[in-house]
PDB file of C-alpha atoms and ligand atoms in Angstrom:
ATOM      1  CA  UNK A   3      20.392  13.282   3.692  1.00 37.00           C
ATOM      2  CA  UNK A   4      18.314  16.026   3.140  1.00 41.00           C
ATOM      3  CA  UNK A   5      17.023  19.056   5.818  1.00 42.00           C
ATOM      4  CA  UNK A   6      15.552  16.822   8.202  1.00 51.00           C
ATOM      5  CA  UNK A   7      16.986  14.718  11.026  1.00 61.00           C
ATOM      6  CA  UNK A   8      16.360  11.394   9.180  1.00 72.00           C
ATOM      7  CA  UNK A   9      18.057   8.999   7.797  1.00 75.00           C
ATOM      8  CA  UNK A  10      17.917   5.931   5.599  1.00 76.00           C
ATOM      9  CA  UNK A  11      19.732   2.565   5.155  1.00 80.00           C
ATOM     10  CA  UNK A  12      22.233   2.786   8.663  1.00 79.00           C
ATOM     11  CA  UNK A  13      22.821   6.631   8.150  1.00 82.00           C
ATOM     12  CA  UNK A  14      20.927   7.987  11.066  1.00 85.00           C
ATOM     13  CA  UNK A  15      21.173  10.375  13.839  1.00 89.00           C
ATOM     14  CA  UNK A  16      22.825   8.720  16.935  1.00 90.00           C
ATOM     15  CA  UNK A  17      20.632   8.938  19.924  1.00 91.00           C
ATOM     16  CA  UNK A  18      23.060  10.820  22.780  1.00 92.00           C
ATOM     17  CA  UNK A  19      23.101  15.114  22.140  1.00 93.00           C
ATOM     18  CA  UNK A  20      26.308  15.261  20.751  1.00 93.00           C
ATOM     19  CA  UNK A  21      26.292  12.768  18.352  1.00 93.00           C
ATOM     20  CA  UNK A  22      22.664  14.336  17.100  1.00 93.00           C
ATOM     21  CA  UNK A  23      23.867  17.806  17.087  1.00 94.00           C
ATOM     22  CA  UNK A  24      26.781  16.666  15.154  1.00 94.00           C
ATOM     23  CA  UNK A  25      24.442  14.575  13.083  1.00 92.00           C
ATOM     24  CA  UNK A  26      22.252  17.502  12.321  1.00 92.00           C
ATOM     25  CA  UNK A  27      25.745  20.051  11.533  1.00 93.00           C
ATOM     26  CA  UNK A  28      26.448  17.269   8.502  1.00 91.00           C
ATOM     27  CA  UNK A  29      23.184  18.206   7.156  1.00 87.00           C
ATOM     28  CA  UNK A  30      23.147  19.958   3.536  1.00 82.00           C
ATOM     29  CA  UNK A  31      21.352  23.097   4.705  1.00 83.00           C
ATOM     30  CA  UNK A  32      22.042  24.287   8.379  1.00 88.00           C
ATOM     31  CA  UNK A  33      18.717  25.781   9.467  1.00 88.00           C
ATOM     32  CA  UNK A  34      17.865  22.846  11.384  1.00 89.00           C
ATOM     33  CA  UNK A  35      21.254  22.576  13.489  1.00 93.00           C
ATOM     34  CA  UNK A  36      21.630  26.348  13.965  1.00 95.00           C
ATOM     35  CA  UNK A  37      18.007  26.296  15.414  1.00 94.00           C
ATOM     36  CA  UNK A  38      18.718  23.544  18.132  1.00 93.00           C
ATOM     37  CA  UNK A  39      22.563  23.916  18.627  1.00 93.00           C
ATOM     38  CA  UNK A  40      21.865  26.023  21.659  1.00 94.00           C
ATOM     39  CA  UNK A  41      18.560  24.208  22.767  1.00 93.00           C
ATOM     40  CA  UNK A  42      17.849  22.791  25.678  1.00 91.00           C
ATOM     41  CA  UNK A  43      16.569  19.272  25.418  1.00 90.00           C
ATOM     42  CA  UNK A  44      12.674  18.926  27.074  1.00 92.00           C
ATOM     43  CA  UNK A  45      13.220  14.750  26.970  1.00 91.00           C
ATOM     44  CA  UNK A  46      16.099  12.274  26.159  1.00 92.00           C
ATOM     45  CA  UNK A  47      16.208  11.505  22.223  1.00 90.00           C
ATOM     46  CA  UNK A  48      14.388   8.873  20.806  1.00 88.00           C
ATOM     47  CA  UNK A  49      14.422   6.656  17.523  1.00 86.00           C
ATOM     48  CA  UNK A  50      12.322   5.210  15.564  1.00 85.00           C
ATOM     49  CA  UNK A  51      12.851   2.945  12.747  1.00 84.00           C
ATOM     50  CA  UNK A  52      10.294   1.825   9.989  1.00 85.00           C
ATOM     51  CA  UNK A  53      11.170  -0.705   7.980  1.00 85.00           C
ATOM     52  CA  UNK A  54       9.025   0.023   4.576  1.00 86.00           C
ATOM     53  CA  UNK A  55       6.103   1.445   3.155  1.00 90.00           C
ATOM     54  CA  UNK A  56       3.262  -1.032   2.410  1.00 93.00           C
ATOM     55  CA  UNK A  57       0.025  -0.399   0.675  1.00 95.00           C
ATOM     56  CA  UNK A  58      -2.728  -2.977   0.039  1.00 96.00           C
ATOM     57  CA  UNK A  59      -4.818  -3.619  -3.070  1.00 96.00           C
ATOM     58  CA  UNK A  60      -8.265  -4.287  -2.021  1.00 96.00           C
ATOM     59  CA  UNK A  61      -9.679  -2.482  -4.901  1.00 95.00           C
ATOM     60  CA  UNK A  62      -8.135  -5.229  -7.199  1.00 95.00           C
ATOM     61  CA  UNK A  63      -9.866  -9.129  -5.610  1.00 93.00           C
ATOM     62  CA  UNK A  64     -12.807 -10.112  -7.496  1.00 90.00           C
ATOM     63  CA  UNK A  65     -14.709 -10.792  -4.456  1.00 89.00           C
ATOM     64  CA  UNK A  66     -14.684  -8.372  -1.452  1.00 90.00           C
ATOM     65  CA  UNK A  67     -17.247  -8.809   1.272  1.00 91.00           C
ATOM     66  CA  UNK A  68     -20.387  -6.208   1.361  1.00 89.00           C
ATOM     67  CA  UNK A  69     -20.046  -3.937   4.774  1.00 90.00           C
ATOM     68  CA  UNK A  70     -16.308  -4.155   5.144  1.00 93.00           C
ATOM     69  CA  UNK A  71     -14.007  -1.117   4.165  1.00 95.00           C
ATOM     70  CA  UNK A  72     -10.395  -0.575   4.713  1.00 97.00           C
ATOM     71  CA  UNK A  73      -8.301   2.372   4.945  1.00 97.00           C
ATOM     72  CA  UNK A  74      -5.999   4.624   6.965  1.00 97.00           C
ATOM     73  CA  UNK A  75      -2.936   2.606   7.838  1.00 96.00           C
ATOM     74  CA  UNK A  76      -4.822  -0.720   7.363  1.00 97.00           C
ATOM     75  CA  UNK A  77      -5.106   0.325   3.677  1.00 97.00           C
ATOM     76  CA  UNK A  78      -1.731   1.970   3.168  1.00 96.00           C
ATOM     77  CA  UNK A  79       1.191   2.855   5.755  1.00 95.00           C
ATOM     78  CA  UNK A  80       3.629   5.854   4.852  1.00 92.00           C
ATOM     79  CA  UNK A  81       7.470   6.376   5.963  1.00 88.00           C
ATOM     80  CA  UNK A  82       6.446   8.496   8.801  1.00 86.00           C
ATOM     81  CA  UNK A  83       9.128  11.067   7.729  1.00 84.00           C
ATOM     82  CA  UNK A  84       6.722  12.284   4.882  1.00 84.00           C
ATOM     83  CA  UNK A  85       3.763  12.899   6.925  1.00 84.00           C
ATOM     84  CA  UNK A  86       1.397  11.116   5.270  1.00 88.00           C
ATOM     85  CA  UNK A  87      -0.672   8.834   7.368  1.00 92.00           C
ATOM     86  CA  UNK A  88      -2.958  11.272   9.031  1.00 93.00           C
ATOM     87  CA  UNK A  89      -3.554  12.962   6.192  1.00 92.00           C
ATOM     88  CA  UNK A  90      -4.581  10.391   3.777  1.00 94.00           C
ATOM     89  CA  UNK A  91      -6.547   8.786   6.487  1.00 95.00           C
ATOM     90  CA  UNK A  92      -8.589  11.640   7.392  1.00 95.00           C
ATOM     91  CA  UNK A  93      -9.037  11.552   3.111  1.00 95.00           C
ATOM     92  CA  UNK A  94     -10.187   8.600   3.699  1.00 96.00           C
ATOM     93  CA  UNK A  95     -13.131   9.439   6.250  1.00 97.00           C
ATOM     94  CA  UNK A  96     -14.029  12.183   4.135  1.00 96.00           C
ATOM     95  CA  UNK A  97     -14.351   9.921   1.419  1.00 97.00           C
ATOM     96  CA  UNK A  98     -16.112   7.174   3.115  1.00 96.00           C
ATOM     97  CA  UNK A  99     -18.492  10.260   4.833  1.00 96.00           C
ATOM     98  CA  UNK A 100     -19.517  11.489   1.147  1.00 96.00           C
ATOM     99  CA  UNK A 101     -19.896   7.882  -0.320  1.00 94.00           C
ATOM    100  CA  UNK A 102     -22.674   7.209   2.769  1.00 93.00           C
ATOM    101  CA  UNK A 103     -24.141  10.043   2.290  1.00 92.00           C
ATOM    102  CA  UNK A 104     -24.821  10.171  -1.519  1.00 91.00           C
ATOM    103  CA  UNK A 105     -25.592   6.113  -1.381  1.00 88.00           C
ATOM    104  CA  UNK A 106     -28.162   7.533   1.372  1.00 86.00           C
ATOM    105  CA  UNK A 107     -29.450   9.841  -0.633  1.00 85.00           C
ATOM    106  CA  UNK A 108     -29.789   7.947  -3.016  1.00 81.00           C
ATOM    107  CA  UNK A 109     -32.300   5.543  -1.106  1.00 78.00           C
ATOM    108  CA  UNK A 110     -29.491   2.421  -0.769  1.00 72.00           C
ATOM    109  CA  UNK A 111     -28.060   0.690   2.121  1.00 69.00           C
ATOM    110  CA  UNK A 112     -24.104   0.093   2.561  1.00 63.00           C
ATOM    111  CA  UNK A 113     -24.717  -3.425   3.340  1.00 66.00           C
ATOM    112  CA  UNK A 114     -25.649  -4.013  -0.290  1.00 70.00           C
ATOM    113  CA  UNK A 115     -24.895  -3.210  -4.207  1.00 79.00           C
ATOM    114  CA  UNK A 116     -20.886  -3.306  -4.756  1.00 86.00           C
ATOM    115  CA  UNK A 117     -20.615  -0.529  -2.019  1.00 91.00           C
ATOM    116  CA  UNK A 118     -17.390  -1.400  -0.021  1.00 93.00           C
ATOM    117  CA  UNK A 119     -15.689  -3.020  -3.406  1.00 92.00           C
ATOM    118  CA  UNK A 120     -16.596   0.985  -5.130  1.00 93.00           C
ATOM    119  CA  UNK A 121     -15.717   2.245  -2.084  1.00 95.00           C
ATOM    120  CA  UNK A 122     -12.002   0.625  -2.158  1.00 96.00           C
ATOM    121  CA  UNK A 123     -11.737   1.724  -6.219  1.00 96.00           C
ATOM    122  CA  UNK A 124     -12.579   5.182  -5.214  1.00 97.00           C
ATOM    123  CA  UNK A 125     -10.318   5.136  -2.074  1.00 97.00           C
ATOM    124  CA  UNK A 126      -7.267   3.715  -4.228  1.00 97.00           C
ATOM    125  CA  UNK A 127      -7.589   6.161  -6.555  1.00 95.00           C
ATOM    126  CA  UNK A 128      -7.101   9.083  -3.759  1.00 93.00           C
ATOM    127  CA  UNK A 129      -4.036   7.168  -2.319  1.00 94.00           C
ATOM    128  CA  UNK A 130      -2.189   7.284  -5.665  1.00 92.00           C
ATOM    129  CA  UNK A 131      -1.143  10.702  -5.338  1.00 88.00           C
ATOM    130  CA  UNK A 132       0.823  10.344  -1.486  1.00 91.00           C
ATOM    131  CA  UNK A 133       2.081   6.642  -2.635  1.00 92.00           C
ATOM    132  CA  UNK A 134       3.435   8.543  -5.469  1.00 87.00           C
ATOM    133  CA  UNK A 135       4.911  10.990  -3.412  1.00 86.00           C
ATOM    134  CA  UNK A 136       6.670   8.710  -0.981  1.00 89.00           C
ATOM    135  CA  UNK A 137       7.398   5.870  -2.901  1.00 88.00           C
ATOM    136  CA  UNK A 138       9.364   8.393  -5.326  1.00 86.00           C
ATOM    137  CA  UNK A 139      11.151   9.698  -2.641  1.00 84.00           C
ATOM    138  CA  UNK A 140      12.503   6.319  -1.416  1.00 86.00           C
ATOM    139  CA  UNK A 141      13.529   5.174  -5.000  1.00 87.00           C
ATOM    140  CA  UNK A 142      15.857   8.257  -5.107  1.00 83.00           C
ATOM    141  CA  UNK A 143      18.006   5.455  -3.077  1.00 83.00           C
ATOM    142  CA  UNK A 144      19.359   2.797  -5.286  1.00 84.00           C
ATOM    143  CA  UNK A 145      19.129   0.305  -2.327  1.00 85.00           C
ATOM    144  CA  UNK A 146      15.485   1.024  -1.650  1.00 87.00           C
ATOM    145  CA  UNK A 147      13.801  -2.828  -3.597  1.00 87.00           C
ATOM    146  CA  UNK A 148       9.934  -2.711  -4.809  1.00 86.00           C
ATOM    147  CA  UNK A 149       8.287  -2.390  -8.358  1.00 85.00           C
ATOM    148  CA  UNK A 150       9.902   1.046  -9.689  1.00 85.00           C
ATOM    149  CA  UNK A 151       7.658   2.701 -12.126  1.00 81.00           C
ATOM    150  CA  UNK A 152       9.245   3.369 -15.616  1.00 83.00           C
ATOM    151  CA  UNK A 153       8.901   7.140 -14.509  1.00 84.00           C
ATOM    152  CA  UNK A 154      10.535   6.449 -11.325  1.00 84.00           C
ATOM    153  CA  UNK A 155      14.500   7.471 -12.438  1.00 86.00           C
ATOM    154  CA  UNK A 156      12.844  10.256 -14.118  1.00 88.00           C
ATOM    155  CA  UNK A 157      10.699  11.996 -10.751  1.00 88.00           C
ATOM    156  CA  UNK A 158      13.992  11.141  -9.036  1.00 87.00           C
ATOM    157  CA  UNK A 159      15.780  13.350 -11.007  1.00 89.00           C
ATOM    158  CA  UNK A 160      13.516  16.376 -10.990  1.00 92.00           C
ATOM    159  CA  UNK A 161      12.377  15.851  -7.273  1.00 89.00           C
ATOM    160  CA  UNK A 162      15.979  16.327  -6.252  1.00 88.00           C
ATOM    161  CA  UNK A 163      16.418  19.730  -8.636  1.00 92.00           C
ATOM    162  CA  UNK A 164      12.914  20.581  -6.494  1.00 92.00           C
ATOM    163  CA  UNK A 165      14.341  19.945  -2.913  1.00 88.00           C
ATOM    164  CA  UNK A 166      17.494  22.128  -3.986  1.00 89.00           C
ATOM    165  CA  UNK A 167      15.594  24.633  -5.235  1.00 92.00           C
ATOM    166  CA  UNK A 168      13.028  24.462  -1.911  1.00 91.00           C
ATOM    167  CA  UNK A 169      16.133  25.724  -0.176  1.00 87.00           C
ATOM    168  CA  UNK A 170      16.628  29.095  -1.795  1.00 88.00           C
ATOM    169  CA  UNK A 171      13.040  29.762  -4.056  1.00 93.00           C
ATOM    170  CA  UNK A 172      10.218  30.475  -1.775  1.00 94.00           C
ATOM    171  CA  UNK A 173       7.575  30.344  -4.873  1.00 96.00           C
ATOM    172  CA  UNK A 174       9.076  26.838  -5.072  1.00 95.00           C
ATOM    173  CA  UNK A 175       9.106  25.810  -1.498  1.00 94.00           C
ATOM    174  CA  UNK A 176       5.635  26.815  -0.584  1.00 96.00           C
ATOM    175  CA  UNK A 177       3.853  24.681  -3.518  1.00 95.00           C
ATOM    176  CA  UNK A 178       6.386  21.982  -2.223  1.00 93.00           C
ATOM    177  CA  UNK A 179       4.772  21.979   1.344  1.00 92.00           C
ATOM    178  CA  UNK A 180       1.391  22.143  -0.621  1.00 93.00           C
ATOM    179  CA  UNK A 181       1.652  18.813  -2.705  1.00 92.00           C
ATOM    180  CA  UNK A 182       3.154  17.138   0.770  1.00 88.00           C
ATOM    181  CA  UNK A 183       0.397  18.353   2.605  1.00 88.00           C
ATOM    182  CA  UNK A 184      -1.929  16.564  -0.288  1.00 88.00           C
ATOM    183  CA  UNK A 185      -3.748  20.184  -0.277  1.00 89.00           C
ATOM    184  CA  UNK A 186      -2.859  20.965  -4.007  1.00 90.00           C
ATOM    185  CA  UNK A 187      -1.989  17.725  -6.761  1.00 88.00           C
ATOM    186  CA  UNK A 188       1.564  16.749  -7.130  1.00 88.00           C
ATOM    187  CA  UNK A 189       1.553  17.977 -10.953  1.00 90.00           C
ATOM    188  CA  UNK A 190       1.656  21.998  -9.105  1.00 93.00           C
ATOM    189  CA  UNK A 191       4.921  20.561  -9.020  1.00 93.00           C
ATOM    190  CA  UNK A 192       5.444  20.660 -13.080  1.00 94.00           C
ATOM    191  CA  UNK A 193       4.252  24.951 -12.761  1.00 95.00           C
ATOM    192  CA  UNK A 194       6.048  26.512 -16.127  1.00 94.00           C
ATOM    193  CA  UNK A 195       8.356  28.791 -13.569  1.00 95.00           C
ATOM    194  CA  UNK A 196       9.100  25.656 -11.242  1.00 95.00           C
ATOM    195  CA  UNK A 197      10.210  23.562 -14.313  1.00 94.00           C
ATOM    196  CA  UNK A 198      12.440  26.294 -15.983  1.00 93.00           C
ATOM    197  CA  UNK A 199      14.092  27.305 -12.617  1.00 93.00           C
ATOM    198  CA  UNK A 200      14.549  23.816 -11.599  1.00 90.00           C
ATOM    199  CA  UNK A 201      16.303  22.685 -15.484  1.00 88.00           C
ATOM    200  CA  UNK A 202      18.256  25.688 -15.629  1.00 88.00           C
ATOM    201  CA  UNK A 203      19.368  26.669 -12.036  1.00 73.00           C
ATOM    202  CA  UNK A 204      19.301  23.623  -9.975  1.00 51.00           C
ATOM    203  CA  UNK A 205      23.188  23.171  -9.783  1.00 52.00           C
ATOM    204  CA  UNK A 206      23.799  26.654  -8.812  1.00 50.00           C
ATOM    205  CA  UNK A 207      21.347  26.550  -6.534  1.00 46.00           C
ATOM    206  CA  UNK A 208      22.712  23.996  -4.570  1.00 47.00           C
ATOM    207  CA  UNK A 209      26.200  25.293  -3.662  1.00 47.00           C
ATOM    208  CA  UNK A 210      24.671  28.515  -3.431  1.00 44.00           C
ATOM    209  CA  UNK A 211      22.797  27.006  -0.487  1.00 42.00           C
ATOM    210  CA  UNK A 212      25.809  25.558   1.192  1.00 40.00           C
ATOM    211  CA  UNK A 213      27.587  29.199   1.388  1.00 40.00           C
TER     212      UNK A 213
HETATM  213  C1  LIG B 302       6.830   7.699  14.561  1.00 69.70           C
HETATM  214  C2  LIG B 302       5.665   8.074  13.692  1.00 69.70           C
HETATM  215  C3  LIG B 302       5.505   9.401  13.308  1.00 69.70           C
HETATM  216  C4  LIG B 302       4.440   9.788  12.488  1.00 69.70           C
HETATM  217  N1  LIG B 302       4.333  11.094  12.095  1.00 69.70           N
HETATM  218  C5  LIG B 302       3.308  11.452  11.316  1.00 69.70           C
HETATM  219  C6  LIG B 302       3.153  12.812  10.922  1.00 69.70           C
HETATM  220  O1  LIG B 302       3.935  13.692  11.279  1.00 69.70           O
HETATM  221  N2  LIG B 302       2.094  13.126  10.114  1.00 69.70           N
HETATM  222  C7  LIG B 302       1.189  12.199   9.691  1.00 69.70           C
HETATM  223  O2  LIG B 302       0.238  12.543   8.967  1.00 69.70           O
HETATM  224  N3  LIG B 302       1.321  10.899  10.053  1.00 69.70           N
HETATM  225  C8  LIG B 302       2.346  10.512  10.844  1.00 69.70           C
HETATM  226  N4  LIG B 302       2.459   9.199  11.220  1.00 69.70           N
HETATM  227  C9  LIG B 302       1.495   8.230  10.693  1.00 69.70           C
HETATM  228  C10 LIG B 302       0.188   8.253  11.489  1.00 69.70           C
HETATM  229  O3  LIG B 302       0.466   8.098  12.872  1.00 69.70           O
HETATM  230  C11 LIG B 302      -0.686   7.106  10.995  1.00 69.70           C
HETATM  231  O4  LIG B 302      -0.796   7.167   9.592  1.00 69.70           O
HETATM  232  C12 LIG B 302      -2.082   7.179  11.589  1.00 69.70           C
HETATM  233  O5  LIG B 302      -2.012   7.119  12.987  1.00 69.70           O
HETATM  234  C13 LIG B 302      -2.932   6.023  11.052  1.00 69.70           C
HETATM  235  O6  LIG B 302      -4.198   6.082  11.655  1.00 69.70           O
HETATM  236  P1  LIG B 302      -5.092   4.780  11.727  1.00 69.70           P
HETATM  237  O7  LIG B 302      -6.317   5.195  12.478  1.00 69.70           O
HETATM  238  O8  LIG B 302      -5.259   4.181  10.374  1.00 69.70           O
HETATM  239  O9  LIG B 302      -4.248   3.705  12.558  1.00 69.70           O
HETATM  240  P2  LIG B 302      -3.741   3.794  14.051  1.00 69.70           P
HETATM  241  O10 LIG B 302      -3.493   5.205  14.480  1.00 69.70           O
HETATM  242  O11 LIG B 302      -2.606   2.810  14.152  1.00 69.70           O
HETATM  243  O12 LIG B 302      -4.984   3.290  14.914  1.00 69.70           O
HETATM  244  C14 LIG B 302      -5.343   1.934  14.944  1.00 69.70           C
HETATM  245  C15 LIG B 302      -5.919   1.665  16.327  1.00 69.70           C
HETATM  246  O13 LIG B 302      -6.493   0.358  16.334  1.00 69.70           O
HETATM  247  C16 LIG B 302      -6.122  -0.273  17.537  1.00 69.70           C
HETATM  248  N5  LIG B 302      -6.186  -1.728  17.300  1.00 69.70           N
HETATM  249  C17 LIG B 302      -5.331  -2.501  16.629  1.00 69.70           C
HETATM  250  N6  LIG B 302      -5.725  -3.770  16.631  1.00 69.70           N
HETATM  251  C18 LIG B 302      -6.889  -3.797  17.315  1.00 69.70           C
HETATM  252  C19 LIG B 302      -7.798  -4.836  17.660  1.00 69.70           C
HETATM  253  N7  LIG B 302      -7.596  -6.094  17.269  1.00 69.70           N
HETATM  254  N8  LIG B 302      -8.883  -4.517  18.373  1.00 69.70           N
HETATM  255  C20 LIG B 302      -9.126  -3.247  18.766  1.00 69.70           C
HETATM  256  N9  LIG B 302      -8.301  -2.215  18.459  1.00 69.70           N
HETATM  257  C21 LIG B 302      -7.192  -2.501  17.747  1.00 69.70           C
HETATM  258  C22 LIG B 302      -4.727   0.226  17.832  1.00 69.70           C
HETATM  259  O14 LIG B 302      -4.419   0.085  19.213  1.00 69.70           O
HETATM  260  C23 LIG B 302      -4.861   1.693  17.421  1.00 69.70           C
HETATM  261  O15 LIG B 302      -5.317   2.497  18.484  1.00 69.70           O
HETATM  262  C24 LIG B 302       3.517   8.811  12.034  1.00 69.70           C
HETATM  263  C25 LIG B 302       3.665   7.472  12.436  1.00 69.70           C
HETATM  264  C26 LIG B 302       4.731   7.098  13.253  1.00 69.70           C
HETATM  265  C27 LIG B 302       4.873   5.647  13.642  1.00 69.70           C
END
């Protein structure tokens, strides 16, 4: 578990106050429990389980009919605990806004020409970077199943030394935050200073941050 009150494969927070607050004191970094230990609840506790992420390769059949397009959660649906799914759907309005427009401009109809079937290349191509994201995130668990990337063991690695880091660097945690809120690309990630502080000082950093 990392700083959020989440958990994967059976390990999550029970649903009655104590057993949450206790939940949240096991966490690696306290913030979240010293914040809510002496809280006062607004609402019972609820849970919510989601079973996998799922995205759909449109942009791959031969034959995809003219004046359909698919995204938001149709296209591709995100663990929730990343905050994905508004994001990348309001990517994909944008995207479908600018594609009209220009195909307008351009004196064409959507009905016609390979629209929808460009439209789902150009869409997939914005969704790599959050199914990146995620997906690497999940793989970090050997009991999460799907088609691992080669680089998959690798971005495990170094996107643990990152989270550790996140805890203590604020350089480190604020281009975090930016490549999860899709504002900057995920390779910020791979910044000169990021990379040599998270080789060299990831170990100390985390049981610095459990003091
Ligand atoms: C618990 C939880 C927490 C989340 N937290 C975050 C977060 O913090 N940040 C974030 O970015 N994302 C979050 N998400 C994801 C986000 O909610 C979704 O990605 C987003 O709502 C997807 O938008 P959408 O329009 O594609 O689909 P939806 O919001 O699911 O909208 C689809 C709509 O279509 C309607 N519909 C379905 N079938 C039909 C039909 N046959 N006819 C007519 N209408 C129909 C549905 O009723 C629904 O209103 C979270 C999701 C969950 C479940």
């Amino acid at each position: 578990m990392d700083g959020n009150p989440v958990g994967w494969f059976g390990d999550h927070p029970p649903t009655d106050e104590r057993g949450f607050l206790d939940f949240a004191a096991s966490l690696p970094v306290p913030d979240l429990y010293r914040a809510i230990k002496d809280a006062e609840p607004v609402s019972p506790i609820a849970s919510h389980r989601f079973p996998s992420n799922r995205r759909r390769h449109y942009e791959r059949m031969r034959r995809f009919p003219e004046g359909l397009v698919v995204l938001g959660d149709a296209l591709c649906s995100f663990n929730p605990i990343y905050g994905q799914g508004m994001t990348t759907g309001a990517l994909g309005v944008r995207l479908l806004d600018d594609s009209l427009r220009e195909r307008r401009q351009n004196g064409g109809s959507a009905r016609v020409g390979g629209f929808s079937r460009g439209f789902q290349r150009k869409i997939a191509r914005v969704i790599d970077s959050p199914w990146l994201l995620t997906t690497t995130e999940d793989f970090r668990s050997p009991r999460t199943v799907g088609r691992r990337a080669w680089s998959s063991a690798l971005l495990g690695w170094y996107t643990a030394r990152i989270h550790r880091l996140t805890w203590s660097d604020r350089f480190t945690a604020r281009r975090f935050l930016e490549v999860m809120h899709l504002t900057v690309r995920p390779t910020a990630l791979f910044h000169p200073y990021i990379v040599f502080r998270a080789l060299t000082q990831g170990s100390h950093v985390d049981q610095a941050a459990r003091k």
